[in-house]
Short mmCIF file of C-alpha atoms in Angstrom, two decimals:
data_model
loop_
_atom_site.label_atom_id
_atom_site.label_comp_id
_atom_site.label_asym_id
_atom_site.label_seq_id
_atom_site.Cartn_x
_atom_site.Cartn_y
_atom_site.Cartn_z
CA MET A 1 62.86 111.02 87.12
CA LYS A 2 63.25 114.46 86.58
CA TYR A 3 66.40 116.13 86.06
CA ARG A 4 67.35 119.66 86.75
CA ARG A 5 70.20 121.46 84.54
CA GLN A 6 72.80 123.97 86.39
CA MET A 7 75.38 125.20 84.45
CA LEU A 8 75.84 121.86 81.73
CA THR A 9 75.57 119.86 85.06
CA VAL A 10 73.09 117.83 85.62
CA ILE A 11 72.29 116.99 89.31
CA THR A 12 69.40 114.43 90.84
CA VAL A 13 69.84 113.84 94.59
CA GLY A 14 67.58 111.31 96.28
CA ALA A 15 67.51 110.86 100.56
CA LEU A 16 65.95 107.84 102.45
CA LEU A 17 65.90 107.15 106.29
CA VAL A 18 66.00 104.13 107.60
CA ALA A 19 65.48 104.26 111.51
CA LEU A 20 64.74 100.72 112.29
CA SER A 21 66.84 98.25 114.29
CA PRO A 22 68.11 94.81 112.16
CA SER A 23 67.00 91.60 113.26
CA ALA A 24 69.27 89.52 115.27
CA ALA A 25 70.43 87.39 112.71
CA PHE A 26 71.90 90.59 110.61
CA GLU A 27 73.76 91.37 113.99
CA ALA A 28 75.51 88.48 113.96
CA VAL A 29 76.91 88.21 110.52
CA ALA A 30 80.11 90.21 109.78
CA ALA A 31 81.93 90.66 106.62
CA THR A 32 85.38 88.02 106.06
CA GLY A 33 88.25 89.82 104.84
CA ASP A 34 90.11 92.79 106.41
CA ASN A 35 88.65 95.89 106.23
CA LYS A 36 92.09 97.45 106.68
CA CYS A 37 92.85 96.91 102.35
CA TYR A 38 89.72 99.01 101.70
CA ARG A 39 90.75 101.89 99.20
CA PHE A 40 88.35 104.75 99.12
CA ARG A 41 88.78 106.75 96.10
CA PRO A 42 89.53 110.55 95.99
CA ALA A 43 86.38 111.48 95.28
CA GLU A 44 84.84 109.36 97.99
CA LYS A 45 87.37 111.36 100.39
CA SER A 46 86.31 114.48 99.13
CA PHE A 47 82.66 113.72 100.00
CA ARG A 48 83.63 112.81 103.35
CA TRP A 49 85.32 116.42 103.76
CA LYS A 50 82.96 118.32 102.60
CA ILE A 51 80.29 116.69 104.80
CA ASN A 52 82.80 116.57 108.43
CA ARG A 53 83.29 120.78 106.71
CA SER A 54 79.09 121.43 107.05
CA ARG A 55 78.67 119.21 109.94
CA VAL A 56 81.68 121.31 112.05
CA ARG A 57 80.63 124.70 111.28
CA ALA A 58 76.77 123.16 112.22
CA GLY A 59 78.26 122.01 115.73
CA LYS A 60 78.30 118.58 114.82
CA SER A 61 80.85 115.84 115.41
CA ARG A 62 82.89 114.17 112.73
CA LEU A 63 81.70 111.52 110.93
CA LYS A 64 84.16 108.44 110.65
CA LEU A 65 84.76 107.40 106.96
CA ASP A 66 84.00 103.20 107.44
CA PRO A 67 85.04 100.94 105.13
CA GLU A 68 82.46 98.39 105.25
CA LEU A 69 79.88 101.22 104.70
CA GLY A 70 82.10 102.43 101.97
CA LYS A 71 81.68 98.78 100.20
CA VAL A 72 78.31 99.16 100.73
CA ALA A 73 78.18 102.26 98.96
CA ARG A 74 79.97 101.67 95.77
CA VAL A 75 78.54 98.39 95.41
CA HIS A 76 74.98 100.72 94.73
CA ALA A 77 76.46 103.58 92.82
CA ARG A 78 77.98 100.92 90.79
CA LYS A 79 74.72 99.23 89.71
CA MET A 80 73.18 103.19 89.74
CA ALA A 81 75.70 103.52 87.08
CA ARG A 82 75.20 100.64 85.46
CA GLU A 83 71.97 101.10 84.51
CA GLY A 84 71.61 104.73 84.48
CA SER A 85 69.43 106.51 86.96
CA ILE A 86 69.56 107.08 90.87
CA PHE A 87 67.54 105.35 93.21
CA HIS A 88 67.64 104.19 96.38
CA GLN A 89 68.79 100.81 97.73
CA SER A 90 65.11 99.29 99.18
CA SER A 91 64.95 99.65 103.15
CA SER A 92 64.99 95.45 103.86
CA GLN A 93 68.10 95.31 100.89
CA LEU A 94 70.02 98.32 102.38
CA GLY A 95 69.30 96.72 106.17
CA SER A 96 70.94 93.38 104.71
CA ARG A 97 73.82 94.81 103.56
CA VAL A 98 75.06 96.67 106.53
CA THR A 99 75.11 94.89 109.94
CA ARG A 100 75.60 95.92 113.68
CA TRP A 101 72.98 99.40 112.92
CA SER A 102 70.65 101.45 114.47
CA THR A 103 69.57 103.96 112.52
CA LEU A 104 70.72 104.41 108.62
CA GLY A 105 70.34 107.17 105.75
CA GLU A 106 71.18 107.24 102.17
CA ASN A 107 71.56 109.73 99.88
CA VAL A 108 72.10 108.66 96.19
CA GLY A 109 73.05 111.60 92.86
CA VAL A 110 74.64 111.96 89.93
CA GLY A 111 76.31 114.93 88.40
CA SER A 112 79.30 116.40 87.69
CA THR A 113 81.91 116.80 90.82
CA PRO A 114 81.39 116.31 94.69
CA THR A 115 81.56 120.00 95.05
CA SER A 116 78.14 120.04 93.10
CA LEU A 117 76.78 117.58 94.36
CA HIS A 118 77.27 118.15 98.12
CA LYS A 119 76.04 121.72 97.24
CA ALA A 120 72.67 119.77 95.38
CA PHE A 121 72.67 117.70 98.92
CA MET A 122 73.00 120.79 101.27
CA ARG A 123 69.90 122.70 99.46
CA SER A 124 67.67 119.77 99.81
CA PRO A 125 66.04 119.31 103.30
CA GLY A 126 66.08 115.97 103.28
CA HIS A 127 69.59 115.56 101.89
CA LYS A 128 70.75 118.09 104.83
CA ALA A 129 68.90 116.27 107.58
CA ASN A 130 70.98 113.04 106.82
CA ILE A 131 74.17 115.22 106.42
CA MET A 132 73.21 116.77 110.20
CA TYR A 133 71.39 114.39 112.30
CA SER A 134 73.31 114.38 115.22
CA ALA A 135 73.00 110.65 115.95
CA PHE A 136 75.17 109.77 113.13
CA ARG A 137 78.83 108.50 113.83
CA ASN A 138 80.30 106.71 110.43
CA VAL A 139 79.70 107.69 106.88
CA GLY A 140 80.53 105.29 104.25
CA VAL A 141 80.92 107.20 100.35
CA GLY A 142 80.88 105.08 97.20
CA THR A 143 81.38 106.84 93.55
CA VAL A 144 81.67 105.64 89.97
CA ARG A 145 82.43 107.69 86.79
CA LYS A 146 80.13 106.86 83.78
CA ASN A 147 79.96 108.61 80.33
CA GLY A 148 81.11 112.18 82.35
CA ARG A 149 78.46 111.39 84.94
CA LEU A 150 79.61 111.04 88.40
CA TYR A 151 77.41 108.06 90.61
CA VAL A 152 77.50 108.59 94.55
CA THR A 153 75.85 106.47 96.88
CA VAL A 154 76.37 108.12 101.04
CA ILE A 155 75.49 105.94 103.54
CA PHE A 156 75.20 107.24 107.25
CA GLU A 157 75.31 105.10 110.16
CA SER A 158 74.85 105.54 113.87
CA ARG A 159 76.60 102.79 115.54
CA LEU A 160 80.46 102.73 116.63
CA ASN A 161 81.15 100.02 114.51
CA PRO A 162 79.14 98.49 111.55
CA GLY A 163 79.56 95.62 108.94
CA THR A 164 78.70 94.47 105.99
CA ARG A 165 77.52 90.97 104.77
CA LEU A 166 79.52 92.19 101.92
CA SER A 167 82.73 90.97 101.16
CA MET A 168 85.65 93.00 101.88
CA PRO A 169 89.15 92.75 99.96
CA LYS A 170 92.32 90.72 101.24
CA CYS A 171 95.32 91.93 101.65
#
């Protein structure tokens, strides 16, 4: 994968949109645990704020920060950081981790700050399309910092109450 250097910052991004319906088996499964105990990191909240600011400026509705989507996003960001590169979850993997969904989008990237990565997302037509897609209602953001680099996965979803097969923290 090629890296673009911008003022000593390496930013690499990728976008994916999955517009398929999950199978009935995925719809019926919800995570165990209480999503009220999930805590978003400051960088994750910053991404949501920047995404919502961009959407409101364009006349779109705000996205709700969803704990289950956040868990799926953080697991993937952790895997990218461990491997030292960015890549998307496969459509089947993403579709099996997120339950009760109809349309999913995913942005992934690595850079130095939420601000630099969000700007890169907004300059990319595919990423911006995910951020601005009117049908999306929820967003999950996962960030992991490793060796001075910030890995991010942003998952967008259009249903009111998505879930996950991944274990959520217990209170």
